[in-house]
Short mmCIF file of C-alpha atoms in Angstrom, two decimals:
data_model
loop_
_atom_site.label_atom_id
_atom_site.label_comp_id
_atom_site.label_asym_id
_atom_site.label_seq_id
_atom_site.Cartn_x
_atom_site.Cartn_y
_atom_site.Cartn_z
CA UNK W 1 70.47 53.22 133.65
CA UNK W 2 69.78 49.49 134.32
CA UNK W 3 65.96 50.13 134.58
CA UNK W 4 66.11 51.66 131.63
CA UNK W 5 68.39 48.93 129.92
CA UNK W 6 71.33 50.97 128.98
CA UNK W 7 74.62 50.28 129.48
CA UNK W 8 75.72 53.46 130.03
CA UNK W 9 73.86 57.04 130.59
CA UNK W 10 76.33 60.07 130.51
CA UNK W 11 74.42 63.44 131.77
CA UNK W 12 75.37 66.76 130.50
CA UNK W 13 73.72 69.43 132.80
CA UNK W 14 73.67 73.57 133.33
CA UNK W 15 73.82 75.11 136.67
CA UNK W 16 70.68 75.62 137.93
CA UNK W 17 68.44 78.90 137.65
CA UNK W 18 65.39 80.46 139.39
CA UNK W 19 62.81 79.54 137.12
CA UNK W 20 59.31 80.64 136.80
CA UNK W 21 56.31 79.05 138.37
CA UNK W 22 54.55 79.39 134.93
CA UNK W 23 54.67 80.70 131.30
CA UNK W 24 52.68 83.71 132.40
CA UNK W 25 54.75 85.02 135.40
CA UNK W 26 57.83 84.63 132.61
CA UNK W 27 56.15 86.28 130.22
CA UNK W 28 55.05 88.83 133.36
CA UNK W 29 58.49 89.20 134.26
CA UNK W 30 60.05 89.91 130.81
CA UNK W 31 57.22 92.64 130.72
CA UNK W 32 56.71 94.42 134.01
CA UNK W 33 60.20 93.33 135.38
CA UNK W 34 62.63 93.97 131.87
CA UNK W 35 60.45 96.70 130.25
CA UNK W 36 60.51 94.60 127.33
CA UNK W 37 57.73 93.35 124.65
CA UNK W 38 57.84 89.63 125.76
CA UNK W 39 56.84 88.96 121.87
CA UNK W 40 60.12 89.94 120.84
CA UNK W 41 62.41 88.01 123.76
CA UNK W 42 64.17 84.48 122.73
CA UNK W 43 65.75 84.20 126.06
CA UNK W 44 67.80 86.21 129.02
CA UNK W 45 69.82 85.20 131.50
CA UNK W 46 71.20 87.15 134.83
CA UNK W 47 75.22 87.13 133.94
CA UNK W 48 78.20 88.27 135.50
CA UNK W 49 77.86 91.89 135.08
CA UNK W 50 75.17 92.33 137.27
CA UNK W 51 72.54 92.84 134.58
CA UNK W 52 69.90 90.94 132.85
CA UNK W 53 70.80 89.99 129.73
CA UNK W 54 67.63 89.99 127.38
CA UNK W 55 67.92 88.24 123.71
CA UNK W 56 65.06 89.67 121.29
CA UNK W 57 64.49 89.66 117.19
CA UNK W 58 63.27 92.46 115.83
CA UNK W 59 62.35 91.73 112.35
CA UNK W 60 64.43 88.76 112.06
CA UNK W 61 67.41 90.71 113.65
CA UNK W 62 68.92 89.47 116.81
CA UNK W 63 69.54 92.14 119.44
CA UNK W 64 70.28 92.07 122.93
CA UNK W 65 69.13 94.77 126.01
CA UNK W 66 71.00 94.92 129.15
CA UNK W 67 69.01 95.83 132.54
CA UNK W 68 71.11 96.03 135.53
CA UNK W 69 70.02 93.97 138.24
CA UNK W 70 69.36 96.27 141.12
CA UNK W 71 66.85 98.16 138.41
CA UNK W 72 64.23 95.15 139.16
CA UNK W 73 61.10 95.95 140.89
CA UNK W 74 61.36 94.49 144.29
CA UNK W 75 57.76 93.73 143.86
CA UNK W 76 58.28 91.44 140.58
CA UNK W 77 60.72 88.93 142.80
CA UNK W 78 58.12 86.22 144.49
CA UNK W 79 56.01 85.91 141.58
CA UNK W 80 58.45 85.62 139.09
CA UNK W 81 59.66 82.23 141.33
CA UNK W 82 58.75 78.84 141.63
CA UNK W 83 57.98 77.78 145.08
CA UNK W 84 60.29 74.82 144.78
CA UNK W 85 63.42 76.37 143.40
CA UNK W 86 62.92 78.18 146.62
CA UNK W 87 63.23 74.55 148.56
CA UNK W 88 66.11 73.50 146.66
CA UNK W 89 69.90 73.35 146.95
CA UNK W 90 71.33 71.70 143.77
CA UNK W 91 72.31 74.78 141.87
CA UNK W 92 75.36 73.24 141.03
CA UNK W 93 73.47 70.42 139.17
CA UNK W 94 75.27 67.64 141.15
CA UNK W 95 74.53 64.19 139.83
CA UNK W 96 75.69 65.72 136.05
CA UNK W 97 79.01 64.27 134.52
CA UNK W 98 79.62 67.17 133.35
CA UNK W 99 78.23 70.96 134.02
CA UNK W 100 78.63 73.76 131.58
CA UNK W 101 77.73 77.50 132.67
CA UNK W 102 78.51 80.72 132.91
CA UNK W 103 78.90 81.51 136.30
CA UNK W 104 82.97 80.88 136.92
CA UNK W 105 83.67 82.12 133.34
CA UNK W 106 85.05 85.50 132.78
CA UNK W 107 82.13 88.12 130.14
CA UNK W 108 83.84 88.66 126.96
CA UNK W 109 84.95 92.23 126.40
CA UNK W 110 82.51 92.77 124.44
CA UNK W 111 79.46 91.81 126.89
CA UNK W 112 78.06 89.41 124.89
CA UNK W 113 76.89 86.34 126.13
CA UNK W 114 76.73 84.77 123.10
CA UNK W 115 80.48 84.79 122.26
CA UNK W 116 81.95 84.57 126.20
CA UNK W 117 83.80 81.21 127.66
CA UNK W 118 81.58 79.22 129.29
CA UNK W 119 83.03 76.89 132.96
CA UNK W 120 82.96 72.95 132.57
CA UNK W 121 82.71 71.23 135.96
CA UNK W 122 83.84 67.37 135.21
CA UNK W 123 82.91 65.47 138.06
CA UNK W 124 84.07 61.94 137.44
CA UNK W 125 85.74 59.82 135.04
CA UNK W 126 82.93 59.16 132.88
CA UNK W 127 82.63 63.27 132.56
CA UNK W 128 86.76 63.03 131.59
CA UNK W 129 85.80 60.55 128.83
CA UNK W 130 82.94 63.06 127.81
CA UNK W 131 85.26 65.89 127.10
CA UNK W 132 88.03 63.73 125.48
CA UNK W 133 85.85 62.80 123.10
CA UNK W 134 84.25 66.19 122.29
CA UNK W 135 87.94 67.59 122.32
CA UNK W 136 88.77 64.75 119.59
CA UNK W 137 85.87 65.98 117.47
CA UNK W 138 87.07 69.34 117.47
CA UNK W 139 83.82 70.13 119.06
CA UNK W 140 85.45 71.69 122.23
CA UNK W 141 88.11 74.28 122.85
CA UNK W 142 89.47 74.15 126.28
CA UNK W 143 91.49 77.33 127.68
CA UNK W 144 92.68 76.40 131.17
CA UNK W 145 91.79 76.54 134.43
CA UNK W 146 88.46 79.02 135.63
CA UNK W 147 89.59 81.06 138.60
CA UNK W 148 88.49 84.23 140.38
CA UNK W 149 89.08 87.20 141.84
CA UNK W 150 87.12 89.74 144.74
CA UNK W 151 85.77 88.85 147.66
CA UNK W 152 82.11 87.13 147.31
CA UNK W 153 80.97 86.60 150.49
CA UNK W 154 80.15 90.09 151.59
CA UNK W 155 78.18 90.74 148.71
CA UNK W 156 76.61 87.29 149.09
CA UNK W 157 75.38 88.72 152.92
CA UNK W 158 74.01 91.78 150.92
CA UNK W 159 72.12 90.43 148.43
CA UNK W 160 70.28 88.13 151.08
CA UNK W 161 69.76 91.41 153.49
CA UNK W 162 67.84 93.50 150.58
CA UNK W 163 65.92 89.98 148.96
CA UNK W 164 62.31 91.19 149.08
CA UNK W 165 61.58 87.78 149.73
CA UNK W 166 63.37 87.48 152.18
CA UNK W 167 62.52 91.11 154.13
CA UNK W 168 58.95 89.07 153.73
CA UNK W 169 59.76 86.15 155.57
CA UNK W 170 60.88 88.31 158.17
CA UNK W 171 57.96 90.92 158.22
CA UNK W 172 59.91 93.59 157.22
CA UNK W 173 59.60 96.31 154.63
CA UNK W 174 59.71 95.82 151.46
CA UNK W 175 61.16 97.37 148.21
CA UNK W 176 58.63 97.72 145.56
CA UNK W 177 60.90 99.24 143.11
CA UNK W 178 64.54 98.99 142.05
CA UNK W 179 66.66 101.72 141.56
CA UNK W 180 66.77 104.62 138.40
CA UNK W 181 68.32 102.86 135.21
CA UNK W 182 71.01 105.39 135.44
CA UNK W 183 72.06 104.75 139.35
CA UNK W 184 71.25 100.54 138.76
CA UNK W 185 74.15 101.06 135.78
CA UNK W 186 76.36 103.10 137.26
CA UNK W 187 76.86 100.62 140.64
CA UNK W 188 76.59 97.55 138.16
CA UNK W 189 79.55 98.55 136.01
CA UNK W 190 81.09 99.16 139.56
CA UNK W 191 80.31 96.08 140.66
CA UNK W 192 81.97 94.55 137.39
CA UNK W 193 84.93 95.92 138.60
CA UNK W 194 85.46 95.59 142.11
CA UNK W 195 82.80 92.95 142.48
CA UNK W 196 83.54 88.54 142.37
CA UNK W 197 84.78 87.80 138.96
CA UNK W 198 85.08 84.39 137.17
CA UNK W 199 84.97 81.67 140.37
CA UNK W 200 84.49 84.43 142.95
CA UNK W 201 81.28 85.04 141.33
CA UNK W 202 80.20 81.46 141.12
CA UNK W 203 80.25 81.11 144.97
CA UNK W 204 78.50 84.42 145.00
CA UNK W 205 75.41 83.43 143.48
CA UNK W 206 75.78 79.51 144.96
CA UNK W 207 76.21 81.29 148.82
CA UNK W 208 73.25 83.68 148.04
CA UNK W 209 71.24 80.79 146.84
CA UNK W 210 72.28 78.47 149.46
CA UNK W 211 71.37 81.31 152.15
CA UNK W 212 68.15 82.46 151.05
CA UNK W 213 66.50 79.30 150.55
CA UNK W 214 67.57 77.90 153.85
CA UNK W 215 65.81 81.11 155.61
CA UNK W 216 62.66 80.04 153.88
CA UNK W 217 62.81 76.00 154.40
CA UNK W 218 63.34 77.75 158.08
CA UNK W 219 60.55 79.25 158.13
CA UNK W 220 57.92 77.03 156.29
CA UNK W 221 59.29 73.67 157.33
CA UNK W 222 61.04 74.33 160.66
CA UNK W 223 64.68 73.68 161.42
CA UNK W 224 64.82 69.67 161.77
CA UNK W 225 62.90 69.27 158.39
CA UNK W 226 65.23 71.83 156.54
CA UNK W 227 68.56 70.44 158.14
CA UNK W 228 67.06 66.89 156.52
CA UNK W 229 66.57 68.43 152.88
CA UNK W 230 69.95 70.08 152.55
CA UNK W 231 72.75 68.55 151.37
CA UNK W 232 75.91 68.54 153.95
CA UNK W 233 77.56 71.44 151.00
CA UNK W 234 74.78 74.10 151.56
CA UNK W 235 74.85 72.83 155.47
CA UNK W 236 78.38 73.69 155.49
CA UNK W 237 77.95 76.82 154.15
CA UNK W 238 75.26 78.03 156.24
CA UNK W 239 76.98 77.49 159.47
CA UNK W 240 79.76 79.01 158.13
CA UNK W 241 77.68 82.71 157.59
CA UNK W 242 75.88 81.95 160.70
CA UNK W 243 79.17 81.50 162.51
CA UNK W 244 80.81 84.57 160.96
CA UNK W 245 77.93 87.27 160.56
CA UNK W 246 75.60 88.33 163.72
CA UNK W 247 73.34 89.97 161.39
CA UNK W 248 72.71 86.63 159.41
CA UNK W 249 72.81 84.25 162.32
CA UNK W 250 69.89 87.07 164.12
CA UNK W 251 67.77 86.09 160.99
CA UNK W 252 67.94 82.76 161.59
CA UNK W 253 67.55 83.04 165.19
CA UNK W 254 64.28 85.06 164.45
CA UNK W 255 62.59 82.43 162.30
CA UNK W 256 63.29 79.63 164.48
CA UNK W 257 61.56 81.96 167.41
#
Protein backbone atom coordinates (compact mmCIF):
# COMPACT_ATOMS: atom_id res chain seq x y z
CA UNK A 1 0.00 0.00 0.00
CA UNK A 2 2.79 2.58 0.59
CA UNK A 3 4.31 1.92 -2.93
CA UNK A 4 1.29 2.46 -4.23
CA UNK A 5 0.52 5.67 -2.07
CA UNK A 6 -2.53 4.59 -0.28
CA UNK A 7 -3.24 4.84 3.04
CA UNK A 8 -5.03 1.97 3.39
CA UNK A 9 -5.74 -1.24 0.98
CA UNK A 10 -8.50 -3.61 2.38
CA UNK A 11 -8.58 -7.07 0.23
CA UNK A 12 -11.69 -8.97 -0.23
CA UNK A 13 -10.74 -12.49 -1.60
CA UNK A 14 -12.57 -16.13 -2.54
CA UNK A 15 -11.06 -19.36 -1.64
CA UNK A 16 -9.05 -20.52 -4.16
CA UNK A 17 -10.04 -22.99 -7.12
CA UNK A 18 -8.29 -25.27 -9.67
CA UNK A 19 -8.31 -23.18 -12.54
CA UNK A 20 -7.60 -23.87 -16.09
CA UNK A 21 -4.31 -23.53 -17.82
CA UNK A 22 -6.20 -21.76 -20.70
CA UNK A 23 -9.57 -20.63 -22.21
CA UNK A 24 -9.53 -23.71 -24.39
CA UNK A 25 -8.98 -26.55 -21.82
CA UNK A 26 -12.12 -24.57 -19.93
CA UNK A 27 -14.00 -24.47 -22.71
CA UNK A 28 -12.63 -28.38 -23.26
CA UNK A 29 -13.68 -29.22 -19.95
CA UNK A 30 -17.23 -27.73 -19.93
CA UNK A 31 -17.53 -29.86 -23.23
CA UNK A 32 -15.89 -33.25 -23.00
CA UNK A 33 -15.85 -33.20 -19.10
CA UNK A 34 -19.77 -31.62 -18.30
CA UNK A 35 -21.46 -32.84 -21.54
CA UNK A 36 -22.46 -29.40 -21.96
CA UNK A 37 -22.51 -26.80 -25.07
CA UNK A 38 -19.75 -24.48 -23.62
CA UNK A 39 -21.77 -21.62 -25.71
CA UNK A 40 -24.47 -21.79 -23.37
CA UNK A 41 -22.33 -21.98 -19.79
CA UNK A 42 -21.94 -18.54 -17.65
CA UNK A 43 -20.08 -20.31 -14.98
CA UNK A 44 -19.92 -23.69 -12.62
CA UNK A 45 -18.46 -24.35 -9.68
CA UNK A 46 -17.71 -27.91 -7.78
CA UNK A 47 -20.10 -27.36 -4.47
CA UNK A 48 -20.89 -29.21 -1.53
CA UNK A 49 -22.99 -31.86 -2.93
CA UNK A 50 -20.47 -33.52 -4.70
CA UNK A 51 -21.54 -32.32 -8.14
CA UNK A 52 -20.61 -29.77 -10.63
CA UNK A 53 -22.75 -27.14 -10.67
CA UNK A 54 -23.05 -25.74 -14.33
CA UNK A 55 -24.89 -22.14 -14.91
CA UNK A 56 -26.16 -21.84 -18.70
CA UNK A 57 -28.86 -19.39 -20.64
CA UNK A 58 -30.81 -20.81 -22.95
CA UNK A 59 -32.53 -18.15 -24.81
CA UNK A 60 -32.05 -15.59 -22.26
CA UNK A 61 -33.25 -18.11 -19.53
CA UNK A 62 -30.96 -19.00 -16.75
CA UNK A 63 -30.78 -22.72 -15.96
CA UNK A 64 -28.54 -24.74 -14.05
CA UNK A 65 -27.28 -28.75 -14.72
CA UNK A 66 -25.90 -30.74 -11.97
CA UNK A 67 -23.08 -33.50 -12.81
CA UNK A 68 -21.94 -35.45 -9.93
CA UNK A 69 -18.41 -35.42 -9.42
CA UNK A 70 -17.28 -38.99 -9.61
CA UNK A 71 -19.16 -38.88 -13.30
CA UNK A 72 -15.85 -36.91 -14.62
CA UNK A 73 -13.67 -38.59 -17.04
CA UNK A 74 -10.55 -39.45 -15.23
CA UNK A 75 -8.88 -38.59 -18.42
CA UNK A 76 -10.24 -34.79 -18.50
CA UNK A 77 -8.35 -34.11 -14.88
CA UNK A 78 -4.54 -32.95 -15.92
CA UNK A 79 -5.55 -30.96 -18.76
CA UNK A 80 -8.26 -29.24 -17.36
CA UNK A 81 -5.34 -27.85 -14.60
CA UNK A 82 -2.91 -25.31 -14.44
CA UNK A 83 0.49 -26.52 -13.64
CA UNK A 84 0.86 -23.98 -10.89
CA UNK A 85 -2.34 -24.39 -8.96
CA UNK A 86 -0.77 -27.77 -8.77
CA UNK A 87 2.44 -26.02 -6.86
CA UNK A 88 0.38 -24.03 -4.66
CA UNK A 89 -0.98 -24.09 -1.11
CA UNK A 90 -3.01 -20.87 -0.50
CA UNK A 91 -6.47 -22.20 -1.09
CA UNK A 92 -7.58 -20.47 1.76
CA UNK A 93 -6.57 -17.09 0.14
CA UNK A 94 -4.44 -16.05 3.19
CA UNK A 95 -3.21 -12.49 2.96
CA UNK A 96 -7.27 -11.46 2.28
CA UNK A 97 -9.05 -9.38 5.11
CA UNK A 98 -11.71 -11.00 4.48
CA UNK A 99 -12.66 -14.45 2.49
CA UNK A 100 -16.10 -15.23 1.25
CA UNK A 101 -16.93 -18.88 -0.14
CA UNK A 102 -18.83 -21.60 -0.20
CA UNK A 103 -16.98 -24.27 1.14
CA UNK A 104 -17.98 -24.13 5.18
CA UNK A 105 -21.53 -22.98 4.23
CA UNK A 106 -24.35 -25.36 4.39
CA UNK A 107 -26.39 -25.88 0.17
CA UNK A 108 -29.72 -24.41 0.45
CA UNK A 109 -32.53 -26.94 0.32
CA UNK A 110 -33.17 -26.21 -2.71
CA UNK A 111 -29.55 -26.90 -4.34
CA UNK A 112 -29.09 -23.78 -5.68
CA UNK A 113 -26.03 -22.06 -5.49
CA UNK A 114 -27.31 -19.00 -6.29
CA UNK A 115 -29.57 -18.51 -3.21
CA UNK A 116 -27.24 -20.68 -0.46
CA UNK A 117 -25.19 -18.85 2.59
CA UNK A 118 -21.98 -18.24 1.69
CA UNK A 119 -18.71 -18.57 4.89
CA UNK A 120 -16.84 -15.17 5.71
CA UNK A 121 -13.36 -15.82 7.13
CA UNK A 122 -12.32 -12.28 8.88
CA UNK A 123 -8.84 -12.45 9.54
CA UNK A 124 -7.89 -9.26 11.29
CA UNK A 125 -9.21 -6.13 12.50
CA UNK A 126 -9.18 -4.30 9.39
CA UNK A 127 -11.50 -7.40 7.93
CA UNK A 128 -13.87 -6.63 11.38
CA UNK A 129 -14.11 -3.00 10.19
CA UNK A 130 -14.95 -4.40 6.61
CA UNK A 131 -18.00 -6.24 7.71
CA UNK A 132 -19.21 -3.54 10.20
CA UNK A 133 -19.47 -1.37 7.64
CA UNK A 134 -21.18 -3.61 5.04
CA UNK A 135 -23.53 -4.74 8.00
CA UNK A 136 -24.33 -0.83 8.53
CA UNK A 137 -25.25 -0.56 4.86
CA UNK A 138 -27.58 -3.25 5.07
CA UNK A 139 -25.44 -4.83 2.49
CA UNK A 140 -24.71 -7.98 4.66
CA UNK A 141 -26.82 -10.43 6.60
CA UNK A 142 -24.87 -12.37 9.05
CA UNK A 143 -26.45 -15.76 10.53
CA UNK A 144 -23.95 -17.10 13.07
CA UNK A 145 -21.29 -19.16 13.38
CA UNK A 146 -20.30 -21.87 10.15
CA UNK A 147 -19.75 -25.27 11.68
CA UNK A 148 -19.69 -28.88 10.49
CA UNK A 149 -20.49 -32.13 10.75
CA UNK A 150 -18.91 -35.91 9.34
CA UNK A 151 -15.73 -36.94 9.38
CA UNK A 152 -13.46 -35.35 6.42
CA UNK A 153 -10.39 -36.83 6.64
CA UNK A 154 -11.12 -40.28 5.38
CA UNK A 155 -12.68 -39.08 2.43
CA UNK A 156 -9.87 -36.54 2.05
CA UNK A 157 -7.34 -39.98 1.91
CA UNK A 158 -9.82 -41.24 -0.82
CA UNK A 159 -10.07 -38.67 -3.05
CA UNK A 160 -6.12 -38.41 -3.17
CA UNK A 161 -5.92 -42.48 -3.65
CA UNK A 162 -8.31 -42.42 -6.94
CA UNK A 163 -6.74 -38.62 -8.32
CA UNK A 164 -5.73 -39.67 -11.84
CA UNK A 165 -3.10 -37.32 -11.38
CA UNK A 166 -1.95 -38.55 -8.84
CA UNK A 167 -2.13 -42.62 -9.86
CA UNK A 168 0.23 -40.75 -12.68
CA UNK A 169 2.77 -39.51 -10.55
CA UNK A 170 3.01 -42.79 -9.19
CA UNK A 171 2.91 -44.92 -12.48
CA UNK A 172 -0.10 -46.46 -11.77
CA UNK A 173 -3.30 -47.10 -13.67
CA UNK A 174 -5.37 -44.81 -14.55
CA UNK A 175 -9.17 -44.10 -14.79
CA UNK A 176 -10.17 -42.80 -18.09
CA UNK A 177 -13.75 -42.56 -17.30
CA UNK A 178 -15.97 -41.72 -14.33
CA UNK A 179 -18.72 -43.61 -13.31
CA UNK A 180 -22.60 -44.05 -15.07
CA UNK A 181 -24.64 -40.74 -14.33
CA UNK A 182 -27.00 -42.90 -12.49
CA UNK A 183 -24.29 -44.72 -10.00
CA UNK A 184 -22.10 -41.00 -9.85
CA UNK A 185 -25.79 -39.63 -8.42
CA UNK A 186 -26.79 -42.15 -6.44
CA UNK A 187 -23.24 -42.18 -4.17
CA UNK A 188 -23.26 -38.24 -4.48
CA UNK A 189 -26.64 -37.76 -2.82
CA UNK A 190 -25.07 -40.36 -0.35
CA UNK A 191 -22.29 -38.55 0.14
CA UNK A 192 -24.55 -35.37 0.88
CA UNK A 193 -25.71 -37.19 3.61
CA UNK A 194 -23.23 -39.02 5.40
CA UNK A 195 -20.38 -37.13 3.82
CA UNK A 196 -18.41 -33.53 5.61
CA UNK A 197 -21.02 -30.90 5.71
CA UNK A 198 -20.61 -27.09 6.25
CA UNK A 199 -16.78 -26.82 7.98
CA UNK A 200 -16.20 -30.58 7.73
CA UNK A 201 -16.29 -30.10 4.12
CA UNK A 202 -14.04 -27.11 4.01
CA UNK A 203 -11.10 -29.13 5.49
CA UNK A 204 -12.10 -31.80 3.06
CA UNK A 205 -11.31 -30.10 0.01
CA UNK A 206 -8.30 -27.84 1.87
CA UNK A 207 -6.66 -31.57 3.16
CA UNK A 208 -7.22 -33.02 -0.41
CA UNK A 209 -5.64 -29.99 -1.88
CA UNK A 210 -2.97 -29.70 0.58
CA UNK A 211 -2.16 -33.58 -0.03
CA UNK A 212 -2.16 -33.85 -3.62
CA UNK A 213 -0.10 -31.01 -4.45
CA UNK A 214 2.56 -31.87 -1.98
CA UNK A 215 2.87 -35.49 -3.77
CA UNK A 216 3.57 -33.60 -6.93
CA UNK A 217 6.05 -30.67 -5.57
CA UNK A 218 7.54 -34.27 -4.26
CA UNK A 219 7.99 -35.51 -7.15
CA UNK A 220 9.00 -32.63 -9.57
CA UNK A 221 10.96 -30.55 -7.10
CA UNK A 222 12.25 -33.07 -4.53
CA UNK A 223 11.55 -33.01 -0.82
CA UNK A 224 13.90 -30.00 0.47
CA UNK A 225 12.52 -27.66 -2.33
CA UNK A 226 8.79 -28.61 -1.56
CA UNK A 227 9.24 -28.45 2.37
CA UNK A 228 10.64 -24.63 1.37
CA UNK A 229 7.39 -23.69 -0.75
CA UNK A 230 4.79 -24.81 1.76
CA UNK A 231 3.54 -22.88 4.26
CA UNK A 232 4.02 -24.41 8.01
CA UNK A 233 -0.38 -24.98 7.70
CA UNK A 234 -0.19 -27.45 4.71
CA UNK A 235 3.28 -28.76 6.46
CA UNK A 236 1.29 -29.47 9.43
CA UNK A 237 -1.17 -31.18 7.75
CA UNK A 238 0.86 -33.39 5.75
CA UNK A 239 2.73 -34.89 8.57
CA UNK A 240 -0.27 -35.31 10.20
CA UNK A 241 -1.74 -37.95 7.18
CA UNK A 242 1.70 -39.20 6.85
CA UNK A 243 1.81 -39.92 10.56
CA UNK A 244 -1.67 -41.46 10.69
CA UNK A 245 -2.16 -43.39 7.26
CA UNK A 246 0.57 -46.12 5.98
CA UNK A 247 -1.01 -46.04 2.72
CA UNK A 248 -0.36 -42.18 2.32
CA UNK A 249 2.97 -42.01 4.05
CA UNK A 250 4.02 -45.35 1.32
CA UNK A 251 3.22 -42.70 -1.43
CA UNK A 252 5.37 -40.39 -0.20
CA UNK A 253 7.99 -42.76 0.64
CA UNK A 254 7.79 -43.94 -3.09
CA UNK A 255 8.40 -40.55 -4.67
CA UNK A 256 11.16 -39.60 -2.55
CA UNK A 257 12.79 -43.23 -3.68
Amino acid sequence: QDQLGLDEVYVLGTNCADNSPTPKAAKKFVKDGLGVDDTKVRGYEFMQDFRVHVKKEENGVIKYDKKPYFTLPGKIAKQSIANSCLACFDYTNGLADVVVGYMAAPLSSNGLMTQSLQSLTVRNVRGVSMVDAALSQGMLEVEGVARGTGEHDKISLATVFSDNIVLEMLDRPTKEEGMPLLLGNIFATVMRRVGPKGVNFAKYSIDYHVLRNYLHVLKNWGARRAHRTMPQYARDIVDDYIKNSSEFSDMVTELKE
